[in-house]
Coordinates of C-alpha atoms and ligand atoms in Angstrom, one line a residue:
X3 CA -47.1 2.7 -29.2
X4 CA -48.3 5.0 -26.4
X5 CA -50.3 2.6 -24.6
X6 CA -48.8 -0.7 -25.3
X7 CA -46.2 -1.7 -22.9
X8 CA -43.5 -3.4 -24.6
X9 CA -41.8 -0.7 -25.8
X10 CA -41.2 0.3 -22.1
X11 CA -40.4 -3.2 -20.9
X12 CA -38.0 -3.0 -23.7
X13 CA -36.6 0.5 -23.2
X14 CA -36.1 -1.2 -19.5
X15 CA -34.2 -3.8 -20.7
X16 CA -32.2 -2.1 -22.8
X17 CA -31.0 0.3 -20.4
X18 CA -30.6 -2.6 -17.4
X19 CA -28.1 -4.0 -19.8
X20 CA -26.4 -1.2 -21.0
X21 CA -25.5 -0.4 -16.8
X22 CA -24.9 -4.1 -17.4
X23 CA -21.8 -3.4 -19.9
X24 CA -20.8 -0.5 -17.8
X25 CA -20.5 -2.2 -14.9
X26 CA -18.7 -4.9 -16.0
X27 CA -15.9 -3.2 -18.6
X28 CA -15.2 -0.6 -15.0
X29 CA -14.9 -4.0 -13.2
X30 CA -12.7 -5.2 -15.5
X31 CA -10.5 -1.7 -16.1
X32 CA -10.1 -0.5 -11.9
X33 CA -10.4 -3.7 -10.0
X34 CA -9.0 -7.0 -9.8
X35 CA -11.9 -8.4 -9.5
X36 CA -14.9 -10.1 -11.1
X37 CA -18.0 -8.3 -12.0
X38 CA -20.6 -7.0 -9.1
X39 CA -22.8 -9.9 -10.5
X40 CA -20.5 -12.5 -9.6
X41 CA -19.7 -10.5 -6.3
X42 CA -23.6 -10.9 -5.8
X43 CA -23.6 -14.7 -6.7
X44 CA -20.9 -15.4 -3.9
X45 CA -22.8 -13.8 -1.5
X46 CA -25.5 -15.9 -2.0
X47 CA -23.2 -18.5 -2.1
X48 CA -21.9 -17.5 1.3
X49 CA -24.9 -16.5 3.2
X50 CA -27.1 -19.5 2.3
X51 CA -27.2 -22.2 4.5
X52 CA -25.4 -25.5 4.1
X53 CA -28.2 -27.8 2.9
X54 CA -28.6 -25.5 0.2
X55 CA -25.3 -25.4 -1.8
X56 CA -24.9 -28.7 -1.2
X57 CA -28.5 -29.5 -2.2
X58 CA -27.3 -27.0 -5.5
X59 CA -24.0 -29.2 -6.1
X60 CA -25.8 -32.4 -6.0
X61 CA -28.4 -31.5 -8.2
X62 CA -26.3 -29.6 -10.6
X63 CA -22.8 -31.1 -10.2
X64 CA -20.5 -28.7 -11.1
X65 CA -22.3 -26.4 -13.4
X66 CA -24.0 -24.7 -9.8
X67 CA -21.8 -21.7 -10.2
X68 CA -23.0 -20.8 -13.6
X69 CA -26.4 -21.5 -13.0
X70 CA -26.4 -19.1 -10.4
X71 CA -24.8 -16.5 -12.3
X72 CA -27.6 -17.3 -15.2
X73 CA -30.2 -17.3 -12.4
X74 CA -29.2 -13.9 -11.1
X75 CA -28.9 -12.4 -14.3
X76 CA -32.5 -13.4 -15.2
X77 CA -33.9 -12.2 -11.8
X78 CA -32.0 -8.1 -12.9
X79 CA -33.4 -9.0 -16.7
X80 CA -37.1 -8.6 -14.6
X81 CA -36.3 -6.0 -12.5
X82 CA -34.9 -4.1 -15.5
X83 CA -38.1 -4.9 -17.5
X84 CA -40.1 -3.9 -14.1
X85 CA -38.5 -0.7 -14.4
X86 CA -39.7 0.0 -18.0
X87 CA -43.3 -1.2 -17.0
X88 CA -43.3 1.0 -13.9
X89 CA -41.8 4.1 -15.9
X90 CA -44.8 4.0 -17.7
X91 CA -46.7 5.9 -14.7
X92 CA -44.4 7.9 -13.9
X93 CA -40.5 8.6 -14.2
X94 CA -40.5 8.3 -10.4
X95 CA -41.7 5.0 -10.5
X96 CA -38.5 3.2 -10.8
X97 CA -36.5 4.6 -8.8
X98 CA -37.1 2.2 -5.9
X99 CA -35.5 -0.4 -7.7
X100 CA -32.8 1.4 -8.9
X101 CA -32.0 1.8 -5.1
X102 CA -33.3 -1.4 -4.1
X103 CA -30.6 -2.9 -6.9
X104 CA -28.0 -0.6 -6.4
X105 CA -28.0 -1.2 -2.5
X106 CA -27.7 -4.8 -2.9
X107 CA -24.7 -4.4 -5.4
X108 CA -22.8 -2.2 -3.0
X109 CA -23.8 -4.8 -0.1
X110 CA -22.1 -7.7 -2.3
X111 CA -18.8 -6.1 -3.3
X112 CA -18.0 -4.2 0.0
X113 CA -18.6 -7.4 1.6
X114 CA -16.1 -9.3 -0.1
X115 CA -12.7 -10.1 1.7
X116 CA -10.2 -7.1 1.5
X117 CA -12.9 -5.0 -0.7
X118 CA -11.7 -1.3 -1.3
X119 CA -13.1 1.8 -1.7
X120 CA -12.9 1.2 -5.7
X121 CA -14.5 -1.9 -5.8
X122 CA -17.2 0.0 -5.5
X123 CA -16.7 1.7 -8.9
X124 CA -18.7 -0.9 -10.9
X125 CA -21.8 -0.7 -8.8
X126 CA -22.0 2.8 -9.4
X127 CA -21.1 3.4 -12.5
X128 CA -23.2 0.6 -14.0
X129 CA -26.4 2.4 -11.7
X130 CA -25.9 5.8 -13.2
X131 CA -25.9 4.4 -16.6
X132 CA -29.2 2.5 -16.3
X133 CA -30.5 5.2 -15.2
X134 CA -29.9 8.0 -17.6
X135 CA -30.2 5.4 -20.3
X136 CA -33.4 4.8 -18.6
X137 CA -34.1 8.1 -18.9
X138 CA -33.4 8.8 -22.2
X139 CA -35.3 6.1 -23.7
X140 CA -38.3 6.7 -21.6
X141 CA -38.0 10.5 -22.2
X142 CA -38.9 9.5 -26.4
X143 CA -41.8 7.3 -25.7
X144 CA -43.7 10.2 -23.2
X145 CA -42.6 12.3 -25.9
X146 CA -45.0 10.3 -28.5
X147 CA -47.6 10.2 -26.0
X148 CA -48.1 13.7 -25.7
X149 CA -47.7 14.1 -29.3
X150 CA -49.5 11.3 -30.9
X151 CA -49.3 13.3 -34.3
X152 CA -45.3 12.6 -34.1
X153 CA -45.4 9.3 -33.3
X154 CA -44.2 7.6 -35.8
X155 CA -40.9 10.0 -36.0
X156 CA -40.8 9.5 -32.3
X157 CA -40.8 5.6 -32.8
X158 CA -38.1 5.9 -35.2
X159 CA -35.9 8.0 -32.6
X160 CA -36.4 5.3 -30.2
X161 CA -35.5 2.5 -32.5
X162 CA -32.4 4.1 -33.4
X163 CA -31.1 5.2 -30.0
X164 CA -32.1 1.8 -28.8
X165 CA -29.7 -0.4 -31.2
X166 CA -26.9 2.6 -31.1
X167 CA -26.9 1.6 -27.2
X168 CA -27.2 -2.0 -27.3
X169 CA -24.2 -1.9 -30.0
X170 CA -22.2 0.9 -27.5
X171 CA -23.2 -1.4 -24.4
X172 CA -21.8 -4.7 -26.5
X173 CA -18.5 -2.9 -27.7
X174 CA -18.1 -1.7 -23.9
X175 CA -18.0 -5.1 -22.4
X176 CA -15.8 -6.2 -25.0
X177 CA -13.3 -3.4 -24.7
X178 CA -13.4 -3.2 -20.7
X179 CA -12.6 -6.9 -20.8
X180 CA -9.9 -6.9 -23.7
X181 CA -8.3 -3.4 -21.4
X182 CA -8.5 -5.7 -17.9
X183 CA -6.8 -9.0 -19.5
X184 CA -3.5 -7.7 -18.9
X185 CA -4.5 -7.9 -15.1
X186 CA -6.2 -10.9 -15.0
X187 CA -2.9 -12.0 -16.8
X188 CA -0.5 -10.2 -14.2
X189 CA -3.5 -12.5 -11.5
X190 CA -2.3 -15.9 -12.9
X191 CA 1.7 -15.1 -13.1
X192 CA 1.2 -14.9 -9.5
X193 CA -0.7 -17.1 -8.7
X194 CA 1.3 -20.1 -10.5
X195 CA 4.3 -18.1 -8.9
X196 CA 6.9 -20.3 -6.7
X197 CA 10.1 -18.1 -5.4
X198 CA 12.9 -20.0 -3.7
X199 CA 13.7 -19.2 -0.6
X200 CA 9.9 -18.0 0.2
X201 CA 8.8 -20.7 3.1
X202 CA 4.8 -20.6 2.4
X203 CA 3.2 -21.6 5.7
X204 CA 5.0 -20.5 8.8
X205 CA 3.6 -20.5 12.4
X206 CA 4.2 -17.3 13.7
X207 CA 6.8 -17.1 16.0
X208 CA 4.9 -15.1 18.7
X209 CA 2.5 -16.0 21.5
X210 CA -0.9 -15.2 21.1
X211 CA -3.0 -14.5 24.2
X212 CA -6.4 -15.5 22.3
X213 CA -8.6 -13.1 23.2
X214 CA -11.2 -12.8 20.9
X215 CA -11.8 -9.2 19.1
X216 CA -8.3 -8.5 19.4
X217 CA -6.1 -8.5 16.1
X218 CA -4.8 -11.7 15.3
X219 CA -0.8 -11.0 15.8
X220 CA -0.2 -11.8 12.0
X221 CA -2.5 -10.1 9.8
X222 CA -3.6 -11.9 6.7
X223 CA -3.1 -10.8 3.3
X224 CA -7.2 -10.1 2.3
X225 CA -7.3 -7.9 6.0
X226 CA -3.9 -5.8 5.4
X227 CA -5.1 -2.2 4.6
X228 CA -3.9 -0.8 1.8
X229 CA -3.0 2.9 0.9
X230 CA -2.5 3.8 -2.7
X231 CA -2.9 7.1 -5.1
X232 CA -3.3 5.2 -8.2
X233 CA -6.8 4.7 -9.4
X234 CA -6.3 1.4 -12.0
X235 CA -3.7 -0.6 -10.1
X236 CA -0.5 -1.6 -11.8
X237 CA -0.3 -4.7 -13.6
X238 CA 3.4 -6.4 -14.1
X239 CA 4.6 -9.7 -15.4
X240 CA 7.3 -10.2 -13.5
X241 CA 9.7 -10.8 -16.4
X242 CA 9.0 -7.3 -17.5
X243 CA 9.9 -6.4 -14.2
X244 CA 13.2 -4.7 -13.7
X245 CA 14.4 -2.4 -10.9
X246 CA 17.8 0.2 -11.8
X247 CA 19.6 1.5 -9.1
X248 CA 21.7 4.6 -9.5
X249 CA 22.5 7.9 -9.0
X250 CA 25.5 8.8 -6.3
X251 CA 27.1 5.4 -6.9
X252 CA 30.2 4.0 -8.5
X253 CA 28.5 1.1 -10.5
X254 CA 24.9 1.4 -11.7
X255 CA 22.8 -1.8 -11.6
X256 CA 20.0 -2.9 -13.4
X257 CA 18.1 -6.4 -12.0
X258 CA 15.4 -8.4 -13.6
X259 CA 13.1 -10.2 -11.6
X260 CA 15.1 -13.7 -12.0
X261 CA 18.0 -11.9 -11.0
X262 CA 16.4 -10.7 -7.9
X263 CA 15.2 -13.7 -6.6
X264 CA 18.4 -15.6 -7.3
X265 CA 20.2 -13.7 -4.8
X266 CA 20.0 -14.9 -1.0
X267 CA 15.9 -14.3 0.0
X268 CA 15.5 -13.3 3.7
X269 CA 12.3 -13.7 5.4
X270 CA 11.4 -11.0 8.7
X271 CA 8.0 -10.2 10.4
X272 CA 8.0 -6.5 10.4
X273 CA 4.8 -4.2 11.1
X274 CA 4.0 -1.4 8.3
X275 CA 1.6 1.4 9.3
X276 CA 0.9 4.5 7.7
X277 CA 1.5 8.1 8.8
X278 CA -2.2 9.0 8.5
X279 CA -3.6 6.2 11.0
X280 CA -5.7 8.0 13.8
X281 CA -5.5 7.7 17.6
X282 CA -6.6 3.8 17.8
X283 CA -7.3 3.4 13.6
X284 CA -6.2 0.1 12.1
X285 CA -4.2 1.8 9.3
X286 CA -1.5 -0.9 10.4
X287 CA -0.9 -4.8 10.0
X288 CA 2.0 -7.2 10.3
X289 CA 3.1 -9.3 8.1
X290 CA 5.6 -11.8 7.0
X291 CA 7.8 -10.3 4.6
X292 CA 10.4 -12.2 2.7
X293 CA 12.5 -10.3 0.4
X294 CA 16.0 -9.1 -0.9
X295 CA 17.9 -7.0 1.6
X296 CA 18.5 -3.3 0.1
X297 CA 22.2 -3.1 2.2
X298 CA 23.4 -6.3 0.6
X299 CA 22.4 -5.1 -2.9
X300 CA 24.0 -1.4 -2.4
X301 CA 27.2 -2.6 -0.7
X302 CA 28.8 -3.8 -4.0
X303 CA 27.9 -0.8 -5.9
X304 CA 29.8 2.1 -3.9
X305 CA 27.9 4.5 -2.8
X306 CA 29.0 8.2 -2.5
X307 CA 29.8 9.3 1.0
X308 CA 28.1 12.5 0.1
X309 CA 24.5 10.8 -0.1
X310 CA 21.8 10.4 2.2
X311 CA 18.5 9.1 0.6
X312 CA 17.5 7.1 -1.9
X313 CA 14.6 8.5 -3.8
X314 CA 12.3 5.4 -4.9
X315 CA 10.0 5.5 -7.8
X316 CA 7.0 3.4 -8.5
X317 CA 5.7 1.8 -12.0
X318 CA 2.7 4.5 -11.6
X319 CA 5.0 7.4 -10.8
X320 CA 4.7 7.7 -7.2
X321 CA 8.1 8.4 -5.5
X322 CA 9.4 8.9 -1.6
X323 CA 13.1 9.7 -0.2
X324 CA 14.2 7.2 2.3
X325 CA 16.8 7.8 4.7
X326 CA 19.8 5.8 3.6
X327 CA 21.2 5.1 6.7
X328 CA 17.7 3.1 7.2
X329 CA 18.9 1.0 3.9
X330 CA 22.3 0.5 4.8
X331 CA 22.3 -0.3 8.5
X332 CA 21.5 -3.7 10.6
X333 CA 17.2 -3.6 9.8
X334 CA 15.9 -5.7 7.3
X335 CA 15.3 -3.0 4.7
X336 CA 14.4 -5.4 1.8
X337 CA 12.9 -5.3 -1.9
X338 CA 9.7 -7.9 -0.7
X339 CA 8.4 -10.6 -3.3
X340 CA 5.8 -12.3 -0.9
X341 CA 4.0 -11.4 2.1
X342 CA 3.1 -14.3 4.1
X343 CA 4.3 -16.8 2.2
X344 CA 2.3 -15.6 -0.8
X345 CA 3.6 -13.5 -3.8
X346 CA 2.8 -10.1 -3.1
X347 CA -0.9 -9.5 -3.8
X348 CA -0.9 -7.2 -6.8
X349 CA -3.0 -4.4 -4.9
X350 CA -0.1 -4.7 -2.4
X351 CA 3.1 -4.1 -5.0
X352 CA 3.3 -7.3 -6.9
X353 CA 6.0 -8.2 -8.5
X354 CA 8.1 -6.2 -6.4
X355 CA 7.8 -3.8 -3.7
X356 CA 10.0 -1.9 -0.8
X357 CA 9.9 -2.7 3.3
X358 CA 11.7 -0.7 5.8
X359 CA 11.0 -1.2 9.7
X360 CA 10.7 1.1 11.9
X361 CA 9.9 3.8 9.0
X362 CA 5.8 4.7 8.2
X363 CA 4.7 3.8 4.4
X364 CA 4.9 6.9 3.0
X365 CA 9.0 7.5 3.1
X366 CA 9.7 3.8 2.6
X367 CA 7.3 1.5 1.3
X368 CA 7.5 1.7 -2.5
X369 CA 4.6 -0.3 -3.7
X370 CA 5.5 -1.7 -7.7
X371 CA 9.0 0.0 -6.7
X372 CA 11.2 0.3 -10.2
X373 CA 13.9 3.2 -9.7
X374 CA 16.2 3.4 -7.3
X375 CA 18.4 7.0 -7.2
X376 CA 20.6 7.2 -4.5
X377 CA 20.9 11.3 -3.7
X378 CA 20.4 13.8 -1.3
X379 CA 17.5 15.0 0.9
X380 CA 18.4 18.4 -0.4
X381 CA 17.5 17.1 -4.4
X382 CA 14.7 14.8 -3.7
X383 CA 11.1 15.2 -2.3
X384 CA 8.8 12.2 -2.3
X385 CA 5.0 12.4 -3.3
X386 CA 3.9 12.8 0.1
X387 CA 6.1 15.7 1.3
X388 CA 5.0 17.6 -1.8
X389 CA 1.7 17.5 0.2
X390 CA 3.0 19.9 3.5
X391 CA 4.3 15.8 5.2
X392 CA 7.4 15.9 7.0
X393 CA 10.6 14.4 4.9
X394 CA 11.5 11.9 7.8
X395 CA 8.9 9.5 8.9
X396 CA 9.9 7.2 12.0
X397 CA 7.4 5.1 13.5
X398 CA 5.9 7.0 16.8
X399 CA 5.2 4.4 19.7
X400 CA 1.3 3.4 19.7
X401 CA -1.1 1.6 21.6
X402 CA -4.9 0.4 21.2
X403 CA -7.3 -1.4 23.3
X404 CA -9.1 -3.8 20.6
X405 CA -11.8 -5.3 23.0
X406 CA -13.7 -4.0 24.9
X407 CA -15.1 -1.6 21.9
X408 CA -16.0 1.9 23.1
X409 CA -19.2 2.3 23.3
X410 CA -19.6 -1.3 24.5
X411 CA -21.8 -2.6 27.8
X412 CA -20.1 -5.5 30.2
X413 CA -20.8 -7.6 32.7
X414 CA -19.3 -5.2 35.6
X415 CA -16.4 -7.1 37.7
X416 CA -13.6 -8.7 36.0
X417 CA -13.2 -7.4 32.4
X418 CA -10.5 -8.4 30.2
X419 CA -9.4 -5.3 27.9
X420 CA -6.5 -6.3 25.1
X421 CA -5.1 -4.6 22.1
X422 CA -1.9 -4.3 20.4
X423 CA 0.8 -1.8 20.9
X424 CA 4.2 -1.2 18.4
X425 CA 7.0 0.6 18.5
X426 CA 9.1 -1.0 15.2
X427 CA 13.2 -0.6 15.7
X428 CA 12.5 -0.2 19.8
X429 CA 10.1 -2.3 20.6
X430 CA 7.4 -1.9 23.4
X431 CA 8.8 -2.8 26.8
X432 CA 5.2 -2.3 28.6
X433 CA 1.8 -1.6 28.0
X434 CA -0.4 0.0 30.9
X435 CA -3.9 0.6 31.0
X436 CA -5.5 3.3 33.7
X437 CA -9.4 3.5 33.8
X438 CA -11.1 6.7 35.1
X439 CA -8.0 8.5 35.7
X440 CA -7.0 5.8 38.3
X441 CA -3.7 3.9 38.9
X442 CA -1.8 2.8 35.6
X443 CA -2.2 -1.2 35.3
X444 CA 0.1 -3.3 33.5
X445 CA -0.8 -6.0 31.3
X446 CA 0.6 -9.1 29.7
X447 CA 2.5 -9.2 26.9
X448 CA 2.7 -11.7 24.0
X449 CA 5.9 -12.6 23.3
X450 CA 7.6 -11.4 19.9
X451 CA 10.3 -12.1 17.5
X452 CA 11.8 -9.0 16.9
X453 CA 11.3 -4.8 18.0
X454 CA 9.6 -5.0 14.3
X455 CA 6.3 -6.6 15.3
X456 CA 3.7 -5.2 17.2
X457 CA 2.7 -6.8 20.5
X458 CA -0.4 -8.1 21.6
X459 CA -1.2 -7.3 24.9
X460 CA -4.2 -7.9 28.2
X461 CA -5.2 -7.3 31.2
X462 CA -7.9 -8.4 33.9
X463 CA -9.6 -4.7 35.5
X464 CA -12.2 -5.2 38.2
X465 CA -14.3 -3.0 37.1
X466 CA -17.6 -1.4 38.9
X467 CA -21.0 -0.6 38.1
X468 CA -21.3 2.4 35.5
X469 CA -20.1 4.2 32.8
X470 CA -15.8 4.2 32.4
X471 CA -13.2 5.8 30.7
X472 CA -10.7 3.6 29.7
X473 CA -7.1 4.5 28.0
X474 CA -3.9 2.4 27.3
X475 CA -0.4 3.4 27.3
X476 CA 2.9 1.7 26.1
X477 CA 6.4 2.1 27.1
X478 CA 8.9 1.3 24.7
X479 CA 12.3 -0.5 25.5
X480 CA 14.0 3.0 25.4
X481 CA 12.0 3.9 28.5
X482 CA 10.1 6.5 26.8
X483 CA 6.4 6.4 27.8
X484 CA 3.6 7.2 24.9
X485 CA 2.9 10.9 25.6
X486 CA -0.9 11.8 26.2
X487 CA -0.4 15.2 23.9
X488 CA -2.9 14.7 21.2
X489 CA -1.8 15.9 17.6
X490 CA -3.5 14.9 14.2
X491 CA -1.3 12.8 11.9
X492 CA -0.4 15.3 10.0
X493 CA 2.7 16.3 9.5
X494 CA 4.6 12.8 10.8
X495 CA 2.4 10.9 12.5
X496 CA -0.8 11.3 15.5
X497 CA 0.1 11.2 19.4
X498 CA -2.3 11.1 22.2
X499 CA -3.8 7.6 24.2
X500 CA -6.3 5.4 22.8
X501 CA -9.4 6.7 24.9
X502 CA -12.7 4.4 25.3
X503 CA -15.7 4.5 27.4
X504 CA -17.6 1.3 28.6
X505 CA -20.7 0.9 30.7
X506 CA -20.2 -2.2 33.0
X507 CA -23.9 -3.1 34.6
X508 CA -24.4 -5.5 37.4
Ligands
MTE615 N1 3.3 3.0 -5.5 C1 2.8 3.3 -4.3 N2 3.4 2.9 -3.2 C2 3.0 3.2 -2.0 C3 1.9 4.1 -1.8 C4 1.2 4.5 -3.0 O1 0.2 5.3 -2.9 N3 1.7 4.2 -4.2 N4 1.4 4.4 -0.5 C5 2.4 4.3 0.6 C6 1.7 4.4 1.9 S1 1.2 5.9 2.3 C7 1.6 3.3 2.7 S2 1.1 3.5 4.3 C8 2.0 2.0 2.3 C9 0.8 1.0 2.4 O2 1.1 -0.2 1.9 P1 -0.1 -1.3 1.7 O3 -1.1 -0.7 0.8 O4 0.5 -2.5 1.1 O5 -0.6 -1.5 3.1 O6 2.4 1.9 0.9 C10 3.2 3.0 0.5 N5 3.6 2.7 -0.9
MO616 MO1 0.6 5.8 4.5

């Protein structure tokens, strides 16, 4: 046993396919997606050129997907066994595969559309478990080499821990899919999902100025960021859906999902950022909600003239106190079902979630949103301001230059700089741009539908030879003017100008 090598190709194996199981059952428990290997297999898919696939479909018809999958599988099934072999000589021998394998992994599922930090989960997890089971296995069979006098005990030991792990890698699988089904489930509801009153394809009722590198004014669904403190996202059919609103009102209400969606569905572009978004970050998108409004639904159950929030709870327990003048007054305040024309996405509240304009995420956008309490200020404090975050959270007026990119080198003359700027409730009046401390320039403006959507603006700087600061301002329709003073986002939101440097050579 010392010397022959198929008891290391094997211990290889075995431990390839146990981070195998691993991998997949943590794909199937914290993501909504498929396993890294199928994350892997549309890469390929993606990255190889035309004549390929094509030359794939026609010579394998439909069954190209799967064969791909197969072929993938079989190309980790000898690296795995590689592993073993390479072990052999040394327990350092492997490890450039497991980086060489793990590296690709995390490549394919951070390069998937709207991947999150957590699709990386399955990557990992399934690396660390092929290596200490690696370890372990090839631990016994040096342990037999040294001692050739134990070997058949150690043989025996390495027999046994090698079917208890490919039963525990087998039972794995099986229970991380069986644990994940409800999701996948949850995945098709929506999908096969049509709600009355949600238009699916609308053009967006803004200019565009086209300038490439800029944000596209309406953000798709895969590109919206997404915030969230729970680890394995919620999964909710929509008939076990219901929302209960009361507290500090005369008539409590319960509403199922049907019930929701039968009442009048009202659809509004509105812009949601988050509190913690930087100085020029892209914690911010805008979308095309449609939805319930929140004033329609709390005007028929008398509300206590005493009350001034409403303290929302999510499925997974998070909560926030809204102001609730914001829910009562002339904004679209709404309980959203879609976002752009789509049922929510789950990772973005599906079945049913909250929308406020003009307020940041944190005190108003109830993802999963199931509990209404209207109350005080003075009785209710949300997750966040638990966490040292102020109670109110208005949206602070923001600009950003999108292209150039600091750090970028131009052509120098004419350069075209453009961005986006918001100020939801006020709306942005003007944006200027000033380079090197010079005279404030003001730019073009895309037109808009409402104060709720950010604005897309440009502007054409000559601009000479060298190196250049570059910042951007916007004024909102108050008159204010963005103030320069730079704070952090914490406690209610960042200040200061979006700041870049360029070098423009002849
Ligand atoms: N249930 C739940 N809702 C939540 C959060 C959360 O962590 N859990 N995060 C909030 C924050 S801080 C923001 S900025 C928005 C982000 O919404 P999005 O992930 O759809 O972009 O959701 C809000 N709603
Ligand atoms: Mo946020």
């Amino acid at each position: 046993m010392t010397t022959r090598r198929p008891p290391w190709v094997l211990a290889g194996v075995l431990a390839g396919l146990a981070g195998l199981a691993t991998s997949y059952a943590t794909a199937m428990v914290l993501t909504i997606r498929e396993s890294p290997v199928v994350a892997v297999a549309e890469q390929v898919i993606r990255l190889a050129p035309d004549a390929v696939t094509e030359g794939a479909i026609s010579l394998l018809g439909t069954l190209d997907k799967p064969a791909l999958v197969i072929g993938i599988l079989l190309l980790l099934l000898s690296c795995f066994a590689g592993a073993g072999a390479l072990a052999r000589r040394g327990w350092w021998q492997p490890v450039l595969v497991w980086v060489a394998l793990g590296a690709v992994g995390l490549a394919a599922v951070m390069g998937q559309r709207g991947s999150a930090p957590i699709d990386a989960a399955p990557v990992v997890v399934g690396l660390l478990t092929w290596v200490t089971v690696h370890s372990a296995l090839t631990d016994a069979l040096l342990r037999a080499r040294r001692r050739p006098e134990l070997e058949s005990r150690e043989r025996r030991v390495f027999l046994m821990v090698a079917g208890a792990i490919s039963v525990a890698s087998l039972g794995i699988a099986v229970a991380g899919r069986f644990v994940g089904a409800g999701r996948r489930h949850v995945e098709v509801s929506r999908r096969l999902l049509r709600i009355p009153g949600v238009t699916r394809r609308q053009a967006p009722p803004a200019t565009s100025l086209g300038l490439p590198g800029v944000a596209p004014w309406q953000t798709p669904n895969e590109d919206f960021y997404r915030i969230d403190t729970t680890i394995a996202l919620p999964a909710i059919e929509p008939e076990d859906w219901s929302l209960r609103i009361h507290g500090m009102v005369e008539r409590e209400l319960t509403l199922t999902y049907s019930e929701l969606v039968a009442r009048t569905v009202t659809e509004s572009w509105i812009t949601l950022n988050c509190v913690s978004n930087e100085v020029g970050g892209d914690l911010v998108g805008n979308a095309r909600w449609s939805g319930v409004r929140i004033a329609d639904l709390l005007a028929d159950l008398g509300v206590s003239a005493d009350a001034d929030c409403v303290l929302q709870t999510s499925h997974d327990g998070w909560t926030c106190a809204t102001p609730l003048e914001a829910l009562t007054d002339e904004r679209d305040a709404m309980l959203a079902v879609a976002m752009n024309g789509r049922p929510l996405p789950i990772e973005h509240g599906f079945p049913v979630r909250t929308i406020v304009p003009g307020l940041y995420g944190y005190v108003s956008a109830t993802k999963w949103v199931v509990d209404l309490e209207v109350s005080t200020f003075a009785d209710s404090v949300g997750y966040w301001t638990t966490r040292g975050w102020s109670a109110e959270g208005p949206v602070k007026i923001a600009s950003r230059i999108d292209v150039p990119r600091s750090g970028d080198e131009v052509p120098a003359g004419e350069v075209t700089f453009g961005g986006v700027a918001w100020h939801q409730q006020t709306g942005i009046a003007a944006v200027e741009v000033q380079v090197d401390g010079g005279a404030w320039g003001r730019a073009e403006l895309g037109q808009v539908p409402s104060v709720d959507t950010w604005v897309q603006w440009a502007l054409t700087v000559d601009v000479p030879e060298g190196d250049h600061e570059v910042r951007v301002r916007a004024v909102g329709k108050d008159g204010a003017t963005q103030t320069s003073v730079l704070r952090s986002p914490d406690p209610d939101g960042s200040t200061g100008l979006h700041t870049i440097e360029i070098s423009a050579s002849a």
